[in-house]
Amino acid sequence: MPRPSNTDERRAQIADAMIRVVARAGYERASVAEVAREAGLAAGLVHYHFQRKLDVLLAMQERLTAAHLDRVERWSQRAKTPEGRVRAFIDCHLARGAEEDPAALACWIALTAEALRDPEVRAGYDRAVRALIGRLESAVRDELAARGGDLRRARAVATAVFAAIQGYYALHGASPGLIPRGSAAPAVHALAGSLLARPIAAIPSRPVAAKSRRKS
Amino acid sequence: MPRPSNTDERRAQIADAMIRVVARAGYERASVAEVAREAGLAAGLVHYHFQRKLDVLLAMQERLTAAHLDRVERWSQRAKTPEGRVRAFIDCHLARGAEEDPAALACWIALTAEALRDPEVRAGYDRAVRALIGRLESAVRDELAARGGDLRRARAVATAVFAAIQGYYALHGASPGLIPRGSAAPAVHALAGSLLARPIAAIPSRPVAAKSRRKS
Amino acid sequence: MPRPSNTDERRAQIADAMIRVVARAGYERASVAEVAREAGLAAGLVHYHFQRKLDVLLAMQERLTAAHLDRVERWSQRAKTPEGRVRAFIDCHLARGAEEDPAALACWIALTAEALRDPEVRAGYDRAVRALIGRLESAVRDELAARGGDLRRARAVATAVFAAIQGYYALHGASPGLIPRGSAAPAVHALAGSLLARPIAAIPSRPVAAKSRRKS
Amino acid sequence: MPRPSNTDERRAQIADAMIRVVARAGYERASVAEVAREAGLAAGLVHYHFQRKLDVLLAMQERLTAAHLDRVERWSQRAKTPEGRVRAFIDCHLARGAEEDPAALACWIALTAEALRDPEVRAGYDRAVRALIGRLESAVRDELAARGGDLRRARAVATAVFAAIQGYYALHGASPGLIPRGSAAPAVHALAGSLLARPIAAIPSRPVAAKSRRKS
DNA sequence: AATGAATGAGCCTTCATTCAT
DNA sequence: AATGAATGAAGGCTCATTCAT
């Protein structure tokens, strides 16, 4: 009788170690040996459970994504209205007291950079982003429906909110101290409020400014 | 008869080659040999003009930043009002027909990821971001002044607009095809309009949603 | 079932290979690749067992020192008196028929030169020299005690004998053919005899010479 | 009319710069560029005046040797007797207040190590040593003649004194703090006195020790 | 004579991956 | 499953030497 496989735990253990190493060193500089050490395992074992180093990154990507989706889900459940779900999505990412694991944030940015070059990472990245935006989009759609808005804008609205969050993350990570304390969440809430309220195209501006916008 | 120095041109030549290589391979995978080949130079020459590979990255960073600031400046000059300058800043980054060098965009994301780990890259990143946000902030401040708004919000507003742009860039690079065509610029314009119009804190929302925001 | 470690043997194997390579090429010109080849190993393996090339040198230094101390010990055991131990120390280094591994001698000189510049090598060098001189000193002290001499001179006497040996080694290595055959050991024995017999300061000389020594 | 050649000065200037660089870095690590910088010259100029880096080392070797011979000569002139010249030779190297340029000492040891491997350096080393020992030998021979000693021992005596000095130099350089203060010169004087006084073979020792010496 | 750029080989080191046990 | 040694390919960087000016 063979001993029960512990492959799944080991894979998780290794992927989690990679999170910590990538967070502090980036993917390229995260050596397999270092990841093994971080996981408390022998160096050779990593390649017993994963064919390539890249596969560890992909596993880590999935774990990060799953955990993050969970987190979003948990925050959403407290919301009672569609708009509430949108608000919860934003707060879950940016509200004070909602600070996520800094390692996860660093990894996310590393994954973004990696996705630019590697098709496999890009695929996982795309899947993750689509899942997240998808959740947001459904909340936006419901809200727009309740308000009688144009449902076709839901995707654009969700994307905008997501992009803003993503941008704050990047700034926060790479240029800390630049974002006025407490300004991120309110700003994205304003964005959401604005986009839910009226057609995107109708940008409020002082008349004189109208012309300057006609440039490209 | 001292030989005239061509160091500046060479450094520029090498930094420009690094832009192309980093764009397609990332910094870590951009080998010095490859950069030299891309520049049409012998491998050893790179280290004659730069002490470390990192210094090439920093030079490239400065060139990208300078070029981008130039670009922003050029777009701004057409604007006749403060708000126009804000609009120009957004359009310069996101409007259709404003597509920047894709290589520059890829490099920017690579630099963001690198800034997370390397203090020197972070310093340059910070400088670049502050210069960009600074320009935006002054426009925002002028506009708020004209509207009688709270000038202290200028920085937060500028940061929000910048973050949104940054987020769109990341999404565009890593998950192309996800952003509804033509939605980016209008969304950020909406954000700007919304933030210029009223205090950030006053988020318009349906009453019921108020509670859901009160979360953990 | 953990694989049994062979690190100690490998390290010894590599350090021994370095002895041979340093002997014929010096430390700087002893490339890691060459050392590996000499040891019959793959190049990368050296850095699996040693962090830096310098660490191989230090390991080699320790092996040389240990072997040499052993050798001195073995020669000393035949001596029955303290003076006999001093004589044995000298003969062990310089007597005909006592020729040591020429590679070891070449390495020792290389280590001397390296010690001038590198603190780590210097530390090992210092330790080796102190151990050797220490053994000699204890023999000298015992002999001086037996003769009723000044024990405080023991260190100086031991150092003098050691320096003379060291000097002969250097000459032998760098300018072979210069030392009259068979003159080294007797000369150092004369030195030892002279220093053991009377206070160092009392140098026998013809009266007239006394002045010439009073010079600048 | 061509401008007068300054080649000799330049060569000297470069060789002197190499002394300083070799003293602090050793020959292998003394890069041509660093030597040029130390000399305040352009990098390319070194290879205009010297074909190979090794030739700079050889030039430096000659300069060091010449300067040192000069120094020995100067010290000797004050001596009025042959023995006085021997004493002066020792004091010139080891007496307190006779400290030579530490850079020269470091270079000498570096040259010793280099001589082990390179035939050209060895040739120069041999020449230098023979010149120095030769001067010493002639003084020894004169003294032995005056004493009615065996003139054939002159070379061996001179070599012994020189070896002892050389050994003290090595110890001083590589293991500073090991030599009891002020003990070097007296010890070598004792050696000289002892060797001038009686046949080398007749080593004074307590009877019991006689046997232990019969080992090899 | 002199300059400083250019070349290309070689070195130490890192590392993903494989393998014997 | 697991271990730790082994392999070989790069990579960044240094540097002696050459060359155009």
PDB file of N, CA and C in Angstrom, chain B residues 83-161:
ATOM      1  N   GLU B  83      -8.221  73.571 -16.775  1.00  0.00           N
ATOM      2  CA  GLU B  83      -8.895  72.305 -16.996  1.00  0.00           C
ATOM      3  C   GLU B  83      -8.438  71.696 -18.307  1.00  0.00           C
ATOM      4  N   GLY B  84      -8.236  72.553 -19.273  1.00  0.00           N
ATOM      5  CA  GLY B  84      -7.741  72.056 -20.556  1.00  0.00           C
ATOM      6  C   GLY B  84      -6.413  71.338 -20.389  1.00  0.00           C
ATOM      7  N   ARG B  85      -5.625  71.854 -19.510  1.00  0.00           N
ATOM      8  CA  ARG B  85      -4.326  71.196 -19.313  1.00  0.00           C
ATOM      9  C   ARG B  85      -4.503  69.827 -18.665  1.00  0.00           C
ATOM     10  N   VAL B  86      -5.480  69.773 -17.765  1.00  0.00           N
ATOM     11  CA  VAL B  86      -5.768  68.460 -17.162  1.00  0.00           C
ATOM     12  C   VAL B  86      -6.253  67.496 -18.244  1.00  0.00           C
ATOM     13  N   ARG B  87      -7.173  67.991 -19.056  1.00  0.00           N
ATOM     14  CA  ARG B  87      -7.709  67.149 -20.136  1.00  0.00           C
ATOM     15  C   ARG B  87      -6.589  66.718 -21.075  1.00  0.00           C
ATOM     16  N   ALA B  88      -5.733  67.663 -21.376  1.00  0.00           N
ATOM     17  CA  ALA B  88      -4.625  67.345 -22.298  1.00  0.00           C
ATOM     18  C   ALA B  88      -3.734  66.259 -21.706  1.00  0.00           C
ATOM     19  N   PHE B  89      -3.510  66.360 -20.414  1.00  0.00           N
ATOM     20  CA  PHE B  89      -2.665  65.357 -19.753  1.00  0.00           C
ATOM     21  C   PHE B  89      -3.269  63.971 -19.945  1.00  0.00           C
ATOM     22  N   ILE B  90      -4.557  63.893 -19.751  1.00  0.00           N
ATOM     23  CA  ILE B  90      -5.238  62.595 -19.893  1.00  0.00           C
ATOM     24  C   ILE B  90      -5.181  62.121 -21.345  1.00  0.00           C
ATOM     25  N   ASP B  91      -5.545  63.011 -22.246  1.00  0.00           N
ATOM     26  CA  ASP B  91      -5.577  62.620 -23.660  1.00  0.00           C
ATOM     27  C   ASP B  91      -4.195  62.225 -24.156  1.00  0.00           C
ATOM     28  N   CYS B  92      -3.225  62.962 -23.688  1.00  0.00           N
ATOM     29  CA  CYS B  92      -1.857  62.672 -24.107  1.00  0.00           C
ATOM     30  C   CYS B  92      -1.478  61.248 -23.775  1.00  0.00           C
ATOM     31  N   HIS B  93      -2.095  60.718 -22.715  1.00  0.00           N
ATOM     32  CA  HIS B  93      -1.786  59.345 -22.322  1.00  0.00           C
ATOM     33  C   HIS B  93      -2.737  58.317 -22.912  1.00  0.00           C
ATOM     34  N   LEU B  94      -4.002  58.693 -23.015  1.00  0.00           N
ATOM     35  CA  LEU B  94      -4.981  57.642 -23.309  1.00  0.00           C
ATOM     36  C   LEU B  94      -5.820  57.837 -24.566  1.00  0.00           C
ATOM     37  N   ALA B  95      -5.840  59.066 -25.100  1.00  0.00           N
ATOM     38  CA  ALA B  95      -6.736  59.276 -26.239  1.00  0.00           C
ATOM     39  C   ALA B  95      -6.324  58.421 -27.417  1.00  0.00           C
ATOM     40  N   ARG B  96      -7.311  58.005 -28.182  1.00  0.00           N
ATOM     41  CA  ARG B  96      -6.985  57.316 -29.425  1.00  0.00           C
ATOM     42  C   ARG B  96      -6.133  58.242 -30.282  1.00  0.00           C
ATOM     43  N   GLY B  97      -5.230  57.673 -30.968  1.00  0.00           N
ATOM     44  CA  GLY B  97      -4.343  58.509 -31.765  1.00  0.00           C
ATOM     45  C   GLY B  97      -3.190  59.053 -30.954  1.00  0.00           C
ATOM     46  N   ALA B  98      -3.226  58.772 -29.643  1.00  0.00           N
ATOM     47  CA  ALA B  98      -2.131  59.246 -28.803  1.00  0.00           C
ATOM     48  C   ALA B  98      -1.200  58.109 -28.429  1.00  0.00           C
ATOM     49  N   GLU B  99      -1.397  56.994 -29.094  1.00  0.00           N
ATOM     50  CA  GLU B  99      -0.599  55.812 -28.732  1.00  0.00           C
ATOM     51  C   GLU B  99       0.879  56.157 -28.710  1.00  0.00           C
ATOM     52  N   GLU B 100       1.431  55.856 -27.608  1.00  0.00           N
ATOM     53  CA  GLU B 100       2.850  56.096 -27.462  1.00  0.00           C
ATOM     54  C   GLU B 100       3.596  54.869 -27.954  1.00  0.00           C
ATOM     55  N   ASP B 101       4.862  54.996 -28.029  1.00  0.00           N
ATOM     56  CA  ASP B 101       5.736  53.883 -28.347  1.00  0.00           C
ATOM     57  C   ASP B 101       5.398  52.692 -27.439  1.00  0.00           C
ATOM     58  N   PRO B 102       4.998  51.580 -28.016  1.00  0.00           N
ATOM     59  CA  PRO B 102       4.690  50.420 -27.162  1.00  0.00           C
ATOM     60  C   PRO B 102       5.917  49.987 -26.369  1.00  0.00           C
ATOM     61  N   ALA B 103       7.079  50.161 -26.956  1.00  0.00           N
ATOM     62  CA  ALA B 103       8.299  49.800 -26.231  1.00  0.00           C
ATOM     63  C   ALA B 103       8.418  50.629 -24.961  1.00  0.00           C
ATOM     64  N   ALA B 104       8.113  51.920 -25.065  1.00  0.00           N
ATOM     65  CA  ALA B 104       8.197  52.775 -23.891  1.00  0.00           C
ATOM     66  C   ALA B 104       7.232  52.307 -22.818  1.00  0.00           C
ATOM     67  N   LEU B 105       6.042  51.910 -23.242  1.00  0.00           N
ATOM     68  CA  LEU B 105       5.064  51.443 -22.269  1.00  0.00           C
ATOM     69  C   LEU B 105       5.549  50.184 -21.577  1.00  0.00           C
ATOM     70  N   ALA B 106       6.043  49.246 -22.350  1.00  0.00           N
ATOM     71  CA  ALA B 106       6.545  48.004 -21.761  1.00  0.00           C
ATOM     72  C   ALA B 106       7.680  48.297 -20.791  1.00  0.00           C
ATOM     73  N   CYS B 107       8.547  49.226 -21.179  1.00  0.00           N
ATOM     74  CA  CYS B 107       9.654  49.586 -20.293  1.00  0.00           C
ATOM     75  C   CYS B 107       9.142  50.209 -19.007  1.00  0.00           C
ATOM     76  N   TRP B 108       8.136  51.027 -19.144  1.00  0.00           N
ATOM     77  CA  TRP B 108       7.605  51.687 -17.958  1.00  0.00           C
ATOM     78  C   TRP B 108       7.110  50.660 -16.946  1.00  0.00           C
ATOM     79  N   ILE B 109       6.430  49.660 -17.439  1.00  0.00           N
ATOM     80  CA  ILE B 109       5.939  48.624 -16.528  1.00  0.00           C
ATOM     81  C   ILE B 109       7.092  47.833 -15.943  1.00  0.00           C
ATOM     82  N   ALA B 110       8.070  47.554 -16.771  1.00  0.00           N
ATOM     83  CA  ALA B 110       9.249  46.851 -16.250  1.00  0.00           C
ATOM     84  C   ALA B 110       9.917  47.685 -15.166  1.00  0.00           C
ATOM     85  N   LEU B 111       9.977  48.987 -15.392  1.00  0.00           N
ATOM     86  CA  LEU B 111      10.592  49.871 -14.398  1.00  0.00           C
ATOM     87  C   LEU B 111       9.781  49.898 -13.111  1.00  0.00           C
ATOM     88  N   THR B 112       8.478  49.860 -13.255  1.00  0.00           N
ATOM     89  CA  THR B 112       7.636  49.832 -12.062  1.00  0.00           C
ATOM     90  C   THR B 112       7.977  48.606 -11.224  1.00  0.00           C
ATOM     91  N   ALA B 113       8.039  47.462 -11.890  1.00  0.00           N
ATOM     92  CA  ALA B 113       8.345  46.230 -11.155  1.00  0.00           C
ATOM     93  C   ALA B 113       9.736  46.304 -10.541  1.00  0.00           C
ATOM     94  N   GLU B 114      10.667  46.847 -11.292  1.00  0.00           N
ATOM     95  CA  GLU B 114      12.040  46.926 -10.792  1.00  0.00           C
ATOM     96  C   GLU B 114      12.123  47.898  -9.612  1.00  0.00           C
ATOM     97  N   ALA B 115      11.333  48.957  -9.690  1.00  0.00           N
ATOM     98  CA  ALA B 115      11.369  49.976  -8.634  1.00  0.00           C
ATOM     99  C   ALA B 115      10.960  49.387  -7.284  1.00  0.00           C
ATOM    100  N   LEU B 116      10.158  48.365  -7.345  1.00  0.00           N
ATOM    101  CA  LEU B 116       9.735  47.727  -6.100  1.00  0.00           C
ATOM    102  C   LEU B 116      10.913  47.166  -5.328  1.00  0.00           C
ATOM    103  N   ARG B 117      11.943  46.765  -6.064  1.00  0.00           N
ATOM    104  CA  ARG B 117      13.048  46.060  -5.398  1.00  0.00           C
ATOM    105  C   ARG B 117      14.324  46.869  -5.297  1.00  0.00           C
ATOM    106  N   ASP B 118      14.563  47.666  -6.307  1.00  0.00           N
ATOM    107  CA  ASP B 118      15.845  48.362  -6.319  1.00  0.00           C
ATOM    108  C   ASP B 118      15.693  49.823  -5.919  1.00  0.00           C
ATOM    109  N   PRO B 119      16.407  50.227  -4.906  1.00  0.00           N
ATOM    110  CA  PRO B 119      16.283  51.600  -4.411  1.00  0.00           C
ATOM    111  C   PRO B 119      16.656  52.644  -5.460  1.00  0.00           C
ATOM    112  N   GLU B 120      17.643  52.338  -6.284  1.00  0.00           N
ATOM    113  CA  GLU B 120      18.060  53.325  -7.272  1.00  0.00           C
ATOM    114  C   GLU B 120      17.000  53.495  -8.346  1.00  0.00           C
ATOM    115  N   VAL B 121      16.442  52.384  -8.783  1.00  0.00           N
ATOM    116  CA  VAL B 121      15.363  52.483  -9.759  1.00  0.00           C
ATOM    117  C   VAL B 121      14.174  53.193  -9.125  1.00  0.00           C
ATOM    118  N   ARG B 122      13.937  52.851  -7.850  1.00  0.00           N
ATOM    119  CA  ARG B 122      12.805  53.486  -7.180  1.00  0.00           C
ATOM    120  C   ARG B 122      12.994  54.991  -7.124  1.00  0.00           C
ATOM    121  N   ALA B 123      14.192  55.418  -6.845  1.00  0.00           N
ATOM    122  CA  ALA B 123      14.453  56.854  -6.761  1.00  0.00           C
ATOM    123  C   ALA B 123      14.136  57.524  -8.095  1.00  0.00           C
ATOM    124  N   GLY B 124      14.605  56.925  -9.175  1.00  0.00           N
ATOM    125  CA  GLY B 124      14.327  57.499 -10.480  1.00  0.00           C
ATOM    126  C   GLY B 124      12.849  57.459 -10.807  1.00  0.00           C
ATOM    127  N   TYR B 125      12.230  56.385 -10.416  1.00  0.00           N
ATOM    128  CA  TYR B 125      10.786  56.239 -10.654  1.00  0.00           C
ATOM    129  C   TYR B 125      10.033  57.331  -9.907  1.00  0.00           C
ATOM    130  N   ASP B 126      10.424  57.476  -8.674  1.00  0.00           N
ATOM    131  CA  ASP B 126       9.779  58.477  -7.836  1.00  0.00           C
ATOM    132  C   ASP B 126       9.936  59.864  -8.448  1.00  0.00           C
ATOM    133  N   ARG B 127      11.127  60.157  -8.885  1.00  0.00           N
ATOM    134  CA  ARG B 127      11.378  61.463  -9.493  1.00  0.00           C
ATOM    135  C   ARG B 127      10.481  61.667 -10.715  1.00  0.00           C
ATOM    136  N   ALA B 128      10.414  60.635 -11.544  1.00  0.00           N
ATOM    137  CA  ALA B 128       9.603  60.737 -12.753  1.00  0.00           C
ATOM    138  C   ALA B 128       8.134  60.952 -12.400  1.00  0.00           C
ATOM    139  N   VAL B 129       7.649  60.147 -11.490  1.00  0.00           N
ATOM    140  CA  VAL B 129       6.234  60.247 -11.132  1.00  0.00           C
ATOM    141  C   VAL B 129       5.933  61.607 -10.517  1.00  0.00           C
ATOM    142  N   ARG B 130       6.832  62.058  -9.659  1.00  0.00           N
ATOM    143  CA  ARG B 130       6.591  63.347  -9.032  1.00  0.00           C
ATOM    144  C   ARG B 130       6.581  64.479 -10.065  1.00  0.00           C
ATOM    145  N   ALA B 131       7.459  64.378 -11.035  1.00  0.00           N
ATOM    146  CA  ALA B 131       7.489  65.414 -12.070  1.00  0.00           C
ATOM    147  C   ALA B 131       6.175  65.410 -12.840  1.00  0.00           C
ATOM    148  N   LEU B 132       5.715  64.223 -13.202  1.00  0.00           N
ATOM    149  CA  LEU B 132       4.475  64.121 -13.977  1.00  0.00           C
ATOM    150  C   LEU B 132       3.286  64.588 -13.154  1.00  0.00           C
ATOM    151  N   ILE B 133       3.164  64.015 -11.965  1.00  0.00           N
ATOM    152  CA  ILE B 133       2.038  64.399 -11.118  1.00  0.00           C
ATOM    153  C   ILE B 133       2.127  65.880 -10.778  1.00  0.00           C
ATOM    154  N   GLY B 134       3.337  66.376 -10.632  1.00  0.00           N
ATOM    155  CA  GLY B 134       3.505  67.791 -10.321  1.00  0.00           C
ATOM    156  C   GLY B 134       2.890  68.685 -11.397  1.00  0.00           C
ATOM    157  N   ARG B 135       3.173  68.355 -12.645  1.00  0.00           N
ATOM    158  CA  ARG B 135       2.603  69.141 -13.733  1.00  0.00           C
ATOM    159  C   ARG B 135       1.067  69.094 -13.683  1.00  0.00           C
ATOM    160  N   LEU B 136       0.587  67.889 -13.473  1.00  0.00           N
ATOM    161  CA  LEU B 136      -0.862  67.716 -13.420  1.00  0.00           C
ATOM    162  C   LEU B 136      -1.436  68.502 -12.245  1.00  0.00           C
ATOM    163  N   GLU B 137      -0.755  68.409 -11.130  1.00  0.00           N
ATOM    164  CA  GLU B 137      -1.245  69.054  -9.911  1.00  0.00           C
ATOM    165  C   GLU B 137      -1.363  70.566 -10.083  1.00  0.00           C
ATOM    166  N   SER B 138      -0.393  71.130 -10.777  1.00  0.00           N
ATOM    167  CA  SER B 138      -0.463  72.586 -10.901  1.00  0.00           C
ATOM    168  C   SER B 138      -1.670  72.990 -11.750  1.00  0.00           C
ATOM    169  N   ALA B 139      -1.928  72.171 -12.760  1.00  0.00           N
ATOM    170  CA  ALA B 139      -3.119  72.453 -13.565  1.00  0.00           C
ATOM    171  C   ALA B 139      -4.378  72.298 -12.716  1.00  0.00           C
ATOM    172  N   VAL B 140      -4.405  71.228 -11.950  1.00  0.00           N
ATOM    173  CA  VAL B 140      -5.573  70.987 -11.088  1.00  0.00           C
ATOM    174  C   VAL B 140      -5.749  72.134 -10.097  1.00  0.00           C
ATOM    175  N   ARG B 141      -4.659  72.561  -9.535  1.00  0.00           N
ATOM    176  CA  ARG B 141      -4.744  73.639  -8.547  1.00  0.00           C
ATOM    177  C   ARG B 141      -5.324  74.918  -9.182  1.00  0.00           C
ATOM    178  N   ASP B 142      -4.825  75.228 -10.352  1.00  0.00           N
ATOM    179  CA  ASP B 142      -5.328  76.430 -11.021  1.00  0.00           C
ATOM    180  C   ASP B 142      -6.830  76.308 -11.272  1.00  0.00           C
ATOM    181  N   GLU B 143      -7.219  75.119 -11.679  1.00  0.00           N
ATOM    182  CA  GLU B 143      -8.633  74.924 -11.981  1.00  0.00           C
ATOM    183  C   GLU B 143      -9.470  75.021 -10.710  1.00  0.00           C
ATOM    184  N   LEU B 144      -8.978  74.383  -9.662  1.00  0.00           N
ATOM    185  CA  LEU B 144      -9.722  74.448  -8.395  1.00  0.00           C
ATOM    186  C   LEU B 144      -9.814  75.896  -7.919  1.00  0.00           C
ATOM    187  N   ALA B 145      -8.738  76.622  -8.098  1.00  0.00           N
ATOM    188  CA  ALA B 145      -8.746  78.022  -7.688  1.00  0.00           C
ATOM    189  C   ALA B 145      -9.829  78.776  -8.456  1.00  0.00           C
ATOM    190  N   ALA B 146      -9.874  78.522  -9.755  1.00  0.00           N
ATOM    191  CA  ALA B 146     -10.874  79.191 -10.576  1.00  0.00           C
ATOM    192  C   ALA B 146     -12.286  78.842 -10.131  1.00  0.00           C
ATOM    193  N   ARG B 147     -12.441  77.622  -9.651  1.00  0.00           N
ATOM    194  CA  ARG B 147     -13.774  77.185  -9.237  1.00  0.00           C
ATOM    195  C   ARG B 147     -14.050  77.481  -7.773  1.00  0.00           C
ATOM    196  N   GLY B 148     -13.053  77.975  -7.073  1.00  0.00           N
ATOM    197  CA  GLY B 148     -13.249  78.213  -5.648  1.00  0.00           C
ATOM    198  C   GLY B 148     -13.218  76.944  -4.835  1.00  0.00           C
ATOM    199  N   GLY B 149     -12.568  75.932  -5.350  1.00  0.00           N
ATOM    200  CA  GLY B 149     -12.503  74.665  -4.617  1.00  0.00           C
ATOM    201  C   GLY B 149     -11.382  74.648  -3.595  1.00  0.00           C
ATOM    202  N   ASP B 150     -11.302  73.542  -2.906  1.00  0.00           N
ATOM    203  CA  ASP B 150     -10.279  73.393  -1.869  1.00  0.00           C
ATOM    204  C   ASP B 150      -8.940  73.012  -2.508  1.00  0.00           C
ATOM    205  N   LEU B 151      -7.995  73.933  -2.460  1.00  0.00           N
ATOM    206  CA  LEU B 151      -6.722  73.705  -3.134  1.00  0.00           C
ATOM    207  C   LEU B 151      -5.941  72.538  -2.535  1.00  0.00           C
ATOM    208  N   ARG B 152      -6.228  72.215  -1.289  1.00  0.00           N
ATOM    209  CA  ARG B 152      -5.462  71.136  -0.677  1.00  0.00           C
ATOM    210  C   ARG B 152      -5.738  69.791  -1.331  1.00  0.00           C
ATOM    211  N   ARG B 153      -6.843  69.755  -2.090  1.00  0.00           N
ATOM    212  CA  ARG B 153      -7.159  68.486  -2.727  1.00  0.00           C
ATOM    213  C   ARG B 153      -6.376  68.278  -4.030  1.00  0.00           C
ATOM    214  N   ALA B 154      -5.679  69.292  -4.468  1.00  0.00           N
ATOM    215  CA  ALA B 154      -5.029  69.225  -5.788  1.00  0.00           C
ATOM    216  C   ALA B 154      -4.146  67.991  -5.936  1.00  0.00           C
ATOM    217  N   ARG B 155      -3.356  67.754  -4.944  1.00  0.00           N
ATOM    218  CA  ARG B 155      -2.446  66.620  -5.043  1.00  0.00           C
ATOM    219  C   ARG B 155      -3.204  65.301  -5.153  1.00  0.00           C
ATOM    220  N   ALA B 156      -4.211  65.149  -4.328  1.00  0.00           N
ATOM    221  CA  ALA B 156      -4.983  63.904  -4.351  1.00  0.00           C
ATOM    222  C   ALA B 156      -5.660  63.722  -5.697  1.00  0.00           C
ATOM    223  N   VAL B 157      -6.170  64.805  -6.230  1.00  0.00           N
ATOM    224  CA  VAL B 157      -6.837  64.716  -7.533  1.00  0.00           C
ATOM    225  C   VAL B 157      -5.839  64.306  -8.610  1.00  0.00           C
ATOM    226  N   ALA B 158      -4.704  64.973  -8.599  1.00  0.00           N
ATOM    227  CA  ALA B 158      -3.691  64.651  -9.612  1.00  0.00           C
ATOM    228  C   ALA B 158      -3.257  63.201  -9.489  1.00  0.00           C
ATOM    229  N   THR B 159      -3.055  62.785  -8.266  1.00  0.00           N
ATOM    230  CA  THR B 159      -2.627  61.398  -8.052  1.00  0.00           C
ATOM    231  C   THR B 159      -3.678  60.417  -8.564  1.00  0.00           C
ATOM    232  N   ALA B 160      -4.913  60.719  -8.311  1.00  0.00           N
ATOM    233  CA  ALA B 160      -5.985  59.814  -8.743  1.00  0.00           C
ATOM    234  C   ALA B 160      -5.991  59.682 -10.261  1.00  0.00           C
ATOM    235  N   VAL B 161      -5.901  60.795 -10.934  1.00  0.00           N
ATOM    236  CA  VAL B 161      -5.896  60.755 -12.399  1.00  0.00           C
ATOM    237  C   VAL B 161      -4.693  59.960 -12.903  1.00  0.00           C
TER     238      VAL B 161
END
